[in-house]
Coordinates of C-alpha atoms and ligand atoms in Angstrom, one line a residue:
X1 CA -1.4 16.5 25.1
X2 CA 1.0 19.0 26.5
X3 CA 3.8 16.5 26.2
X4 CA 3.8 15.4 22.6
X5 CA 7.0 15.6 20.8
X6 CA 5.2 16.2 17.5
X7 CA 1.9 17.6 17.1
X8 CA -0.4 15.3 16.7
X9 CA -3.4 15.1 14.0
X10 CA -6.6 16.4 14.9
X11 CA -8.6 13.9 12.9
X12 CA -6.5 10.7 12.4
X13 CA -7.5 8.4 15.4
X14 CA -4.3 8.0 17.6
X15 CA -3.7 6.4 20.7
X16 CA -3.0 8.6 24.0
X17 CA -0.1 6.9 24.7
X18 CA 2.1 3.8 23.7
X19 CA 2.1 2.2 20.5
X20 CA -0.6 1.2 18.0
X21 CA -0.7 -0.9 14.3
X22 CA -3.4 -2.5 12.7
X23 CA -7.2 -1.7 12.7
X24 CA -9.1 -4.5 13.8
X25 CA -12.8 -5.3 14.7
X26 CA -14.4 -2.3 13.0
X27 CA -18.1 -2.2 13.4
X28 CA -20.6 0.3 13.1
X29 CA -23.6 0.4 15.6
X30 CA -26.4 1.3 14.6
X31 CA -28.2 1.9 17.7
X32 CA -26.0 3.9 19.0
X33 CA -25.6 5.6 15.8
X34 CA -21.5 5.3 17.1
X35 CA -18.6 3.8 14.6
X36 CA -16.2 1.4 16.1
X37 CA -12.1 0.8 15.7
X38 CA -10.4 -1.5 17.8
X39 CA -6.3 -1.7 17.1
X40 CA -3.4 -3.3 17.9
X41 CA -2.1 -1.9 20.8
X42 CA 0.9 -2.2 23.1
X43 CA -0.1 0.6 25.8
X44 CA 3.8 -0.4 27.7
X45 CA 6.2 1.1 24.9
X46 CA 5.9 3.1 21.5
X47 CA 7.0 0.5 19.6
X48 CA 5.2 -3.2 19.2
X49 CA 6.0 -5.6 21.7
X50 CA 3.8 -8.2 23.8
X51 CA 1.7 -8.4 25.9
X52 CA -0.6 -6.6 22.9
X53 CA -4.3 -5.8 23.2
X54 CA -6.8 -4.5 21.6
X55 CA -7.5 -0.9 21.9
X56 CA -10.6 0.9 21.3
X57 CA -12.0 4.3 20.1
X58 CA -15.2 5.5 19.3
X59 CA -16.4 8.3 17.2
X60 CA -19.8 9.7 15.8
X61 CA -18.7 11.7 12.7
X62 CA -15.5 9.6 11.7
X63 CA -13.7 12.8 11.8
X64 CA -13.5 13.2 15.7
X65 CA -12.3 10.3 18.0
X66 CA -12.6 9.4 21.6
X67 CA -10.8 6.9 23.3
X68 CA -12.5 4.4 25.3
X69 CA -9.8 1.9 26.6
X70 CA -8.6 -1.8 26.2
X71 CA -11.2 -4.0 25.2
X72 CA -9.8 -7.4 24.4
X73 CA -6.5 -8.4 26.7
X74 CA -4.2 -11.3 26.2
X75 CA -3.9 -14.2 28.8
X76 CA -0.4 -14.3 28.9
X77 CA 2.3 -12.0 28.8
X78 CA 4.3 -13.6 26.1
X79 CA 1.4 -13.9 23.9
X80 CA -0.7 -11.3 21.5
X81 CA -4.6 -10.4 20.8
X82 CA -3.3 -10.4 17.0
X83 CA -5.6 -8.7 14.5
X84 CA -9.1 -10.0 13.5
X85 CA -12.7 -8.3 13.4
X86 CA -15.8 -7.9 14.8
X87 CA -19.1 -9.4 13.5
X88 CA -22.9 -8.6 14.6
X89 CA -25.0 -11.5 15.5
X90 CA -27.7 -10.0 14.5
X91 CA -30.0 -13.9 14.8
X92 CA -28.0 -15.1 17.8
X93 CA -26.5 -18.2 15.7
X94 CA -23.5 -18.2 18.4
X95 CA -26.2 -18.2 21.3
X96 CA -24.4 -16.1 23.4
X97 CA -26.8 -13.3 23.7
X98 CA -30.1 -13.3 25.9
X99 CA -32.9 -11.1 25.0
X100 CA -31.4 -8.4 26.5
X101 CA -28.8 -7.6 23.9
X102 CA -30.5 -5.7 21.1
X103 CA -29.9 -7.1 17.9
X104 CA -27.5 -4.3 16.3
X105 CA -25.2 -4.8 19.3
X106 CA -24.4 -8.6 19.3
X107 CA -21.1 -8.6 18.7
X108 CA -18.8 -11.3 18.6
X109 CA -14.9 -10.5 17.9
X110 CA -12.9 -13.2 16.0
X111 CA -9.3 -12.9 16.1
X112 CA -5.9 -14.5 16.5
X113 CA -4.1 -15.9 19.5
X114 CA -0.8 -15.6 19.1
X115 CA 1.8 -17.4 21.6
X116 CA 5.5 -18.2 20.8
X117 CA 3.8 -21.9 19.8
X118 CA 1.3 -20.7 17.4
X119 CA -1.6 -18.6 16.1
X120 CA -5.1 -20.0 16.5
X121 CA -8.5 -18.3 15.7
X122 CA -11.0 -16.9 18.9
X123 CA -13.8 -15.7 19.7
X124 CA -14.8 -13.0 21.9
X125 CA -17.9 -11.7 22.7
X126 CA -19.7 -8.8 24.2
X127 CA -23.1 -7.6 25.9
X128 CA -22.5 -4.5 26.8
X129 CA -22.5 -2.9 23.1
X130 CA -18.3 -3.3 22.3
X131 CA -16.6 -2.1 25.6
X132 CA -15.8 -5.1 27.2
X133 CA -15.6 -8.8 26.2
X134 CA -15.8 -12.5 27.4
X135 CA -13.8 -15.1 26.0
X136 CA -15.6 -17.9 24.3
X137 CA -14.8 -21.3 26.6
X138 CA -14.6 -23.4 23.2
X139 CA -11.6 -21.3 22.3
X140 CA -9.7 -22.1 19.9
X141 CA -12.9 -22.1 17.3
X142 CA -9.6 -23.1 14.4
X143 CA -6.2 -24.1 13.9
X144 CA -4.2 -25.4 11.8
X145 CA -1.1 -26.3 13.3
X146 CA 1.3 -23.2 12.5
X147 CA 2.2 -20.4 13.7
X148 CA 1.6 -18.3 10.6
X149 CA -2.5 -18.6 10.7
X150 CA -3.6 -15.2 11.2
X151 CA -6.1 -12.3 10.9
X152 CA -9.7 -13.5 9.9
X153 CA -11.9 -11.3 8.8
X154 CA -15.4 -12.6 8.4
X155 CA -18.7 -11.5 6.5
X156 CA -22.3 -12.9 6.3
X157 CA -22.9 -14.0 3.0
X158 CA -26.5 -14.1 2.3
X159 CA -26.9 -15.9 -0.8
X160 CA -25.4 -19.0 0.9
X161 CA -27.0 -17.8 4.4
X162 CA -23.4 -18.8 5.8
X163 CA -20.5 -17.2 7.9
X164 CA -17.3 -16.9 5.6
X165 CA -14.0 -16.3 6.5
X166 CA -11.0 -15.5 5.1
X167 CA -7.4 -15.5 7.2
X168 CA -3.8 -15.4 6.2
X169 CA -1.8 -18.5 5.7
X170 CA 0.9 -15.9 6.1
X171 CA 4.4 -17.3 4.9
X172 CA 2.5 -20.0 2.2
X173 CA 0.9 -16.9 0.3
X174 CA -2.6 -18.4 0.9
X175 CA -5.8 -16.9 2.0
X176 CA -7.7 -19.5 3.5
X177 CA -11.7 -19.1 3.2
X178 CA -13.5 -21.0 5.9
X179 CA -17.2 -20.9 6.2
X180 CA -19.5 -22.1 9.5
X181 CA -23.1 -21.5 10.4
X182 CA -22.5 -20.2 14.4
X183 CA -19.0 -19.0 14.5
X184 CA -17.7 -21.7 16.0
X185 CA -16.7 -24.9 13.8
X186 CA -15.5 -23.7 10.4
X187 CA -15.0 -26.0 7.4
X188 CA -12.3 -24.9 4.8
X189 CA -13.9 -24.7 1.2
X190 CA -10.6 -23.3 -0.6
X191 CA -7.7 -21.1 -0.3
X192 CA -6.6 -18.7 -3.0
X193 CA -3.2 -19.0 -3.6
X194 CA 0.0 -16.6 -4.7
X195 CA -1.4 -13.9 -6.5
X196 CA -0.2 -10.8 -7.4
X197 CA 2.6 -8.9 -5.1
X198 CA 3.9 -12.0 -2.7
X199 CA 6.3 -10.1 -0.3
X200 CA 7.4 -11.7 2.4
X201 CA 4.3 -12.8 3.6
X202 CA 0.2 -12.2 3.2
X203 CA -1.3 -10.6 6.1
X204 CA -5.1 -9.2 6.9
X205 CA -7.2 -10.0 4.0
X206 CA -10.7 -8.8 3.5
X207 CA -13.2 -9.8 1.0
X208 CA -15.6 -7.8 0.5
X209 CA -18.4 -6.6 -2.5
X210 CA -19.1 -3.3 -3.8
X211 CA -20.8 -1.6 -6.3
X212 CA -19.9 -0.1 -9.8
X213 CA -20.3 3.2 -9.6
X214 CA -22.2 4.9 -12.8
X215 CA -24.2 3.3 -15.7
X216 CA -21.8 0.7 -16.8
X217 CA -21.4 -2.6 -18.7
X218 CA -19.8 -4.2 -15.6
X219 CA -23.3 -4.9 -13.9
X220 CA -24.2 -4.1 -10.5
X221 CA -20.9 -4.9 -8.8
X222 CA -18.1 -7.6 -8.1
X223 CA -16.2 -8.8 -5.3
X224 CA -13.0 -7.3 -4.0
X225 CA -10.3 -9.4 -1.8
X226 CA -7.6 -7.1 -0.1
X227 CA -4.2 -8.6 0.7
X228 CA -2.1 -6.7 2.7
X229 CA 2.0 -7.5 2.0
X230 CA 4.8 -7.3 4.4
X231 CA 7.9 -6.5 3.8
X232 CA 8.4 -6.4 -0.1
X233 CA 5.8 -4.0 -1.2
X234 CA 6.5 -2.4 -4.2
X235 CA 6.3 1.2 -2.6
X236 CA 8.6 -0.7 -0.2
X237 CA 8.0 -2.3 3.2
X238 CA 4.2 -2.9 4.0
X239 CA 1.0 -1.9 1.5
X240 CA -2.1 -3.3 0.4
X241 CA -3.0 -4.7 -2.5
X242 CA -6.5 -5.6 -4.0
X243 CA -7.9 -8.2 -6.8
X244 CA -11.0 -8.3 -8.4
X245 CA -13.3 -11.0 -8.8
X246 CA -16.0 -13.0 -8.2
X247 CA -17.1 -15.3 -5.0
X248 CA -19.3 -18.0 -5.3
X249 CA -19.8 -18.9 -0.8
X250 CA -16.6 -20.8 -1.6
X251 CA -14.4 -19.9 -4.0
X252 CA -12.4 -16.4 -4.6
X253 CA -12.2 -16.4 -8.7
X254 CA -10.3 -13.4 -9.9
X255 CA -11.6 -11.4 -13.1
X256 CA -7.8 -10.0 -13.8
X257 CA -4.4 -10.9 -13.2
X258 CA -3.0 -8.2 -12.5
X259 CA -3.3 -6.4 -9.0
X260 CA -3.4 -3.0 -7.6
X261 CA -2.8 -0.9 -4.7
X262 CA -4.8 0.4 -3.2
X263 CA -3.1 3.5 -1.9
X264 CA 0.3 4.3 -4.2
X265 CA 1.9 6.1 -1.2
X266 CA 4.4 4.2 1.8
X267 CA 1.8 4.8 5.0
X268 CA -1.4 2.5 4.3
X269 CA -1.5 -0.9 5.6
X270 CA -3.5 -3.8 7.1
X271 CA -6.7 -1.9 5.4
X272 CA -10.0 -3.2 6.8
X273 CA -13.2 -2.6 6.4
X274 CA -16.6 -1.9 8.7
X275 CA -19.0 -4.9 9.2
X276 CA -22.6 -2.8 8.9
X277 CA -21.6 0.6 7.7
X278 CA -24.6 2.3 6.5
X279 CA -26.7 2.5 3.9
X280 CA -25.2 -0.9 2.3
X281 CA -21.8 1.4 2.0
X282 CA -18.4 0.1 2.5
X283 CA -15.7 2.4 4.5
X284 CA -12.9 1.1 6.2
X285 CA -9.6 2.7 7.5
X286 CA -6.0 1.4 7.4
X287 CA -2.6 2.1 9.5
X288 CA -1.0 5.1 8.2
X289 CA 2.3 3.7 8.9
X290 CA 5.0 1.4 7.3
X291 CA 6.7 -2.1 9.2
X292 CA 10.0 0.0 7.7
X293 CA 10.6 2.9 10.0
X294 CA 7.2 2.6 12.1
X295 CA 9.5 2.3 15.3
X296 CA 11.7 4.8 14.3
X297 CA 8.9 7.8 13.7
X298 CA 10.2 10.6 16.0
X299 CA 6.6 11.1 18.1
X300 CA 6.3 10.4 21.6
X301 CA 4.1 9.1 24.0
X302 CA 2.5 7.5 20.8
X303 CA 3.3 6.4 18.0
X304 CA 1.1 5.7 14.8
X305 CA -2.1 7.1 13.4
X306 CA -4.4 5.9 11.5
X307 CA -5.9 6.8 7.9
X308 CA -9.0 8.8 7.5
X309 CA -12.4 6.5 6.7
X310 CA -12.7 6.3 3.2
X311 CA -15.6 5.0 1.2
X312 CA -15.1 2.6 -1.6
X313 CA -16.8 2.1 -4.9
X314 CA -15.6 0.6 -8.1
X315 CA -15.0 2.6 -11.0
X316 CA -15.3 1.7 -14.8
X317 CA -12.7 2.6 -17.1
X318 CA -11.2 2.5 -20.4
X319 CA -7.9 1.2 -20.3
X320 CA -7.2 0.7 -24.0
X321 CA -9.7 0.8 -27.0
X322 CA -10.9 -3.2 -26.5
X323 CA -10.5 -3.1 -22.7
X324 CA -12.5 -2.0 -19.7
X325 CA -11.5 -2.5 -16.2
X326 CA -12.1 -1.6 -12.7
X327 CA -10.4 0.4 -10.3
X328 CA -11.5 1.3 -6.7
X329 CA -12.5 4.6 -6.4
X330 CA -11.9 6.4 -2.4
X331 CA -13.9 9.1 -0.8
X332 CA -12.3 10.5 2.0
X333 CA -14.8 11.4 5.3
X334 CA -14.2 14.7 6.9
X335 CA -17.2 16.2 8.5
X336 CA -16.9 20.1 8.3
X337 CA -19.5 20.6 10.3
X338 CA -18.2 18.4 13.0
X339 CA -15.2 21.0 12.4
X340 CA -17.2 23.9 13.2
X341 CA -15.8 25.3 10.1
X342 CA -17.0 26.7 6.8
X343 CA -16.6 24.6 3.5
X344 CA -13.4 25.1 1.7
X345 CA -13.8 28.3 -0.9
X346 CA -12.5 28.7 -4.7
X347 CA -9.8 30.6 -6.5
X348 CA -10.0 30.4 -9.9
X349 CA -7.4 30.8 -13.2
X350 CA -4.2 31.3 -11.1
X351 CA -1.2 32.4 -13.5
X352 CA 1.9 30.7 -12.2
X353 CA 4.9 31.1 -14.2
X354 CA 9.0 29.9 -13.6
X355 CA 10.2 32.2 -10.7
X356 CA 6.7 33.4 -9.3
X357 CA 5.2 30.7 -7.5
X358 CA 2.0 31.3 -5.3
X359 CA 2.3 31.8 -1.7
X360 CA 0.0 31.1 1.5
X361 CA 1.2 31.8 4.6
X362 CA 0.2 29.2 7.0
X363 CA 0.1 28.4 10.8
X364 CA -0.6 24.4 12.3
X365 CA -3.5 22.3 11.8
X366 CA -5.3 21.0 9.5
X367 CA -6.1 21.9 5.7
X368 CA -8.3 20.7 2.8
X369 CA -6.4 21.9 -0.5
X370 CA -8.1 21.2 -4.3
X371 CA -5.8 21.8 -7.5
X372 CA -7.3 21.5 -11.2
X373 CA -4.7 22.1 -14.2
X374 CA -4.1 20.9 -17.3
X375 CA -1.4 20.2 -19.3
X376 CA -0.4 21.6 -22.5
X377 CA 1.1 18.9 -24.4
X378 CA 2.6 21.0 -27.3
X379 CA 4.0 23.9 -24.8
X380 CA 5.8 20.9 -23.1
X381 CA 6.9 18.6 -26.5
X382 CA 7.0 16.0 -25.0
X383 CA 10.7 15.7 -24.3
X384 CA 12.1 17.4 -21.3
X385 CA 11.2 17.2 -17.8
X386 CA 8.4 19.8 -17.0
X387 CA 6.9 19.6 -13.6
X388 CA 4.1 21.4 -11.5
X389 CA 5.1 21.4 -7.6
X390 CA 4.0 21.9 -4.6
X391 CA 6.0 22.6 -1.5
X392 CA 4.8 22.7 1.8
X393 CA 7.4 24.3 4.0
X394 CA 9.1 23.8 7.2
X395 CA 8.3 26.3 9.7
X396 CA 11.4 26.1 12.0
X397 CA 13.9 25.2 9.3
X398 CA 13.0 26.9 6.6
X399 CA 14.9 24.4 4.2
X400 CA 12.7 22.1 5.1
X401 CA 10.4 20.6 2.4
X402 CA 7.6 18.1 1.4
X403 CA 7.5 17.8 -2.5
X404 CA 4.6 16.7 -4.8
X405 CA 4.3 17.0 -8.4
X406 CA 3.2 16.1 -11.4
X407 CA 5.8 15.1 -13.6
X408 CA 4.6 16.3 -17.4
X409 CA 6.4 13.8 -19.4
X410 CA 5.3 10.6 -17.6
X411 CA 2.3 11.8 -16.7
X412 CA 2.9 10.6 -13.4
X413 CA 2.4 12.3 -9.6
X414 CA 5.5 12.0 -7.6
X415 CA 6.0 12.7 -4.0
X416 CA 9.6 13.7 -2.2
X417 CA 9.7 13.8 1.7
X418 CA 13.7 13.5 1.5
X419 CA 13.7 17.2 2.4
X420 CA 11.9 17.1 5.8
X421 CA 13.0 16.6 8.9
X422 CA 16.5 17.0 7.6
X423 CA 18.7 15.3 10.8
X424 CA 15.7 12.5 11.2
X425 CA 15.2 11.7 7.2
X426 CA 19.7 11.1 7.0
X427 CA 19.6 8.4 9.5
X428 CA 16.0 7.0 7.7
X429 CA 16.7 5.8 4.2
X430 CA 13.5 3.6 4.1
X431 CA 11.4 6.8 4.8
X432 CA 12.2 8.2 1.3
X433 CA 12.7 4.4 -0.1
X434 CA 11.2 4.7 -3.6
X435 CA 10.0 8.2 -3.1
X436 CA 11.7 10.4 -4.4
X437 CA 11.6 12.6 -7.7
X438 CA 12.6 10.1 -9.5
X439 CA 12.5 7.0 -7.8
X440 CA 9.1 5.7 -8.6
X441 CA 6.8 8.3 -9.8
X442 CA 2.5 7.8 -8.9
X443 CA 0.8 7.2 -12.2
X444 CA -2.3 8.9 -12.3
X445 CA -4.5 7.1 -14.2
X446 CA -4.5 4.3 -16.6
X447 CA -6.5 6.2 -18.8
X448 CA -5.0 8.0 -21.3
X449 CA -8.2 10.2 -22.6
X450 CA -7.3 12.5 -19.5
X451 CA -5.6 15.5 -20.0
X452 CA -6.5 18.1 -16.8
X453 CA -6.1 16.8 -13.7
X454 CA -7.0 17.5 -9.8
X455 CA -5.6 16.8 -6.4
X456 CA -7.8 16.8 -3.0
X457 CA -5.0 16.9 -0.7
X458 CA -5.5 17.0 3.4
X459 CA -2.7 17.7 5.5
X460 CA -3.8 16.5 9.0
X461 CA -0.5 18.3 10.7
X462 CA 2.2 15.3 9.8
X463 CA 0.0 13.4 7.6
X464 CA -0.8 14.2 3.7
X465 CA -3.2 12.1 1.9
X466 CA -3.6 12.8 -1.5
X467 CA -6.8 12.0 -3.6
X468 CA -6.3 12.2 -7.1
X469 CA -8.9 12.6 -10.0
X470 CA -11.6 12.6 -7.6
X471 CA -10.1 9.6 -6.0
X472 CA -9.2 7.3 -8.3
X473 CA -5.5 6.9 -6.7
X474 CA -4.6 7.8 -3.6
X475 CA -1.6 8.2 -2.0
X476 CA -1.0 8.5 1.8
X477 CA 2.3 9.7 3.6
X478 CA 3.3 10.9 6.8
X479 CA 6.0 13.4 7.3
X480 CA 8.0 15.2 9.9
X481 CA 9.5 18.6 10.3
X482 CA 12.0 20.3 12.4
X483 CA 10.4 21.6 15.7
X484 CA 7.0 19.2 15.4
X485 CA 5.5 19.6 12.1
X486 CA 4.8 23.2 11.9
X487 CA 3.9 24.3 8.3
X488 CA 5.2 27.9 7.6
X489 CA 4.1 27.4 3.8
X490 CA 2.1 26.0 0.9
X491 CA 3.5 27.3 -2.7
X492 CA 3.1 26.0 -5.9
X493 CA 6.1 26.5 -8.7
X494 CA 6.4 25.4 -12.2
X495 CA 9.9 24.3 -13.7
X496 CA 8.9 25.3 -16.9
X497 CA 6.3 28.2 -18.7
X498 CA 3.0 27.5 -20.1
X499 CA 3.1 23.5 -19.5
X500 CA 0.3 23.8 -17.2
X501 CA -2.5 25.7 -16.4
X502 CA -3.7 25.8 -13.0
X503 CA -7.4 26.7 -13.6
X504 CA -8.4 26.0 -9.8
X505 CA -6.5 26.1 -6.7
X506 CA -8.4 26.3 -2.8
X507 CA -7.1 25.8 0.1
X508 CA -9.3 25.8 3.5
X509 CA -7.6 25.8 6.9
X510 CA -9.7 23.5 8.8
X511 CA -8.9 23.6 12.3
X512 CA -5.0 24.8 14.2
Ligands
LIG2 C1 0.1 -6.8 10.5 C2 0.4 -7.8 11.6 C3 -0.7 -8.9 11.6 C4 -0.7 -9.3 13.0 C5 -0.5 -8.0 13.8 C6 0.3 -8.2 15.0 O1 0.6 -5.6 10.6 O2 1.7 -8.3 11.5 O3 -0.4 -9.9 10.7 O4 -1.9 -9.9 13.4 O5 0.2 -7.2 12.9 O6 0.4 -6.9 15.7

């Protein structure tokens, strides 16, 4: 890629050239033993524009990706393959495979047709094991006469033996949930309506179930819808939100009113998750971008990457004495050995004090960083701003900056990329939107019994994701500096003495 403008990550899937958003179709084959992502993909510019397609990469670790070209093309040019997924047919209830399609590879892509008249739901299918498809001739398999009716994403739900769907009823704040026996004719059984963060509009839900991680009281899972927002998140711009809850084969109850994110930081939208990951695990991936500024991103011949493959669970925890709830936990996957590389190593008890930060020299690439500390509540008292930073610095402009922290008094994580890229960031305002020091600070945890702390952090050359307590929050943000994202420096500084103790700090340089 001798002609990108910014280096691009080694492990975050981007496209060769041209612009890309949302995930869509994401399958695993389990034949092939070969993970799937399709996106939305407009190979003609590096910003979104129609005629869009899907594209389509491949990868066997999730940490390396190869691209394998368009697989699903609009029929006009004024028109879009909009997002949507990709089922396996395993039983052939569509009847559009022979024999001669193993099982594992029937897959059938449903998605939305978008033309300046409206958005209507199709099918697409393939025999050749997710490189190329055929359009169903019954296309349209549902409309509803709008032109806000987008992004299904459908399961197999096995109690009810029955194909559900959910899809955005985007500017009504509904998720529709259709269910069908062959893909084809769909009967609505409900919609769930305006909950949690509304936005502008709902875009790409997901429903999905997963398991409680742990002994716990909360049985042996629940159900999780995801409802990506746009614009009007409250990091700002795009994000996605989650409920929990219960589904019956019809009806989307949630437990709580309250919703989450499910990554704190700006660049995680349109999450989706694999149909048939293994071992009865969910992982999906998102777009590390944000509908604010996505056009603007100063890379070139692409533009966009997406998130690393994360695994989800729920997690149990006390959020006051009477009260348990749940919280989805994230795993990020990075295969070392994929890497070539050794597995990150341990230094322990590092003394930082005010004026003698620690130092590592660094070149490009990709790193794997873990922090432990804790915090010493009567050192701090409580009152003044104490704060434990780290700075990963510009390598052409040295004033250059991307902040994180942990903010003593809140007990909050806060992020600040209003120091990078100086010249870019100035004519950006929605880039540091919210994100600043003290703008809208992460908060950690809703459980208050925690007192030390860690960070996983993996900076992927212009791309920081941050997993905190072992991935109960996550925060995901890109950033740019001076002269294509070199990295001179990681240090870590405290603003005040004997607040924290950092009893664990490694960093691994993965890959230049
Ligand atoms: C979300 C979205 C979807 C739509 C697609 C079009 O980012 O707006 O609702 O299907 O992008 O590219």
């Amino acid at each position: 890629h001798a002609n990108d403008t910014v280096n691009r990550p080694l492990v975050h899937l981007t496209p060769h050239e041209g612009w890309m958003n949302d995930p869509n179709g994401l399958w695993y084959d389990a034949k092939e033993e070969l993970w799937h992502v399709y996106y939305q993909y407009n190979p003609n510019d590096t910003v979104w524009g129609l005629p869009l397609y899907w594209g389509h990469s491949t990868s066997k670790n999730l940490t390396l990706w190869d691209d394998v070209g368009v697989a699903i093309e609009p029929m006009a040019n004024n028109s879009g393959a909009y997002s949507g997924c990709m089922v396996i047919d395993y039983s052939n209830t569509t009847g559009f495979f022979g024999e001669d399609v193993s099982p594992e590879q029937r897959v059938v892509a449903i998605w939305t047709y978008n033309t300046p008249e409206s958005e209507t739901q199709y099918l697409s299918y393939s025999l050749d094991g997710g490189y190329s498809f055929r359009s169903y001739s019954g296309n349209p398999v549902l409309e509803n006469n709008s032109t806000q009716f987008r992004d299904p994403k459908v399961m197999w739900h096995e109690e009810t033996q029955k194909w559900i769907m959910v899809v955005a009823k985007a500017q009504q704040f509904k998720i529709g949930i259709y269910t069908s026996d062959d893909l084809k004719e769909w009967t609505p059984v409900s919609d769930f309506t305006r909950g949690g963060y509304l936005g502008y509009q709902y875009e790409c839900p997901g429903l999905v179930k997963l398991p409680v991680e742990g002994n716990t009281s909360a049985g042996n899972g629940s159900w999780v819808l995801f409802v990506s927002i746009n614009p009007g998140s409250p990091q700002g711009g795009s994000s996605t939100q989650y409920f929990i809850g219960d589904f019956n084969g019809t009806h989307f109850i949630p437990t709580y009113e309250n919703t989450n994110s499910i990554d704190s930081g700006k660049d995680y939208y349109a999450l989706q998750t694999f149909f048939n990951s293994p071992d009865n695990q969910t992982y999906g991936i998102a777009w590390a971008s944000n509908w604010q500024y996505s056009a603007f991103v100063p890379t070139d011949p692409w533009r966009s990457s997406m998130s690393l493959v994360r695994k989800f669970v729920l997690e149990e925890f006390q959020a006051n004495p009477e009260t348990k709830l749940l919280n989805i936990k994230s795993t990020p996957i990075l295969d070392y050995d994929a890497l070539g590389c050794a597995h990150p190593s341990n230094g322990k008890n590092l003394f930082i004090t005010v004026g003698n930060p620690l130092q590592f020299s660094l070149v490009q690439g990709l790193f794997d960083f873990n922090i432990s500390f804790s915090v010493n509540g009567s050192a701090f008292g409580g009152h003044e701003f104490a704060d434990l930073s780290l700075y990963l610095r510009g390598g052409e402009n040295k004033d250059e900056y991307l902040r994180i922290g942990f903010g003593a008094n809140a007990a909050t994580f806060f992020i600040d990329r209003g120091h990078t890229a100086v010249n870019w960031v100035h004519e950006n305002p929605f880039f540091t939107d919210k994100m600043s020091v003290n703008n809208q600070p992460l908060t950690i945890s809703n459980n208050s019994t925690i007192s030390t702390y860690s960070v996983r952090g993996i900076v992927d050359r212009n791309i920081l994701e941050l997993y905190f307590n072992n991935g109960s929050q996550v925060s995901t943000n890109t950033f740019f500096f001076t002269g294509g994202n070199f990295i001179g420096s990681i240090d870590m500084a405290v603003g005040k003495d004997n607040v924290f103790n950092v009893t664990e700090f490694s960093l691994k340089q993965l890959s230049t």
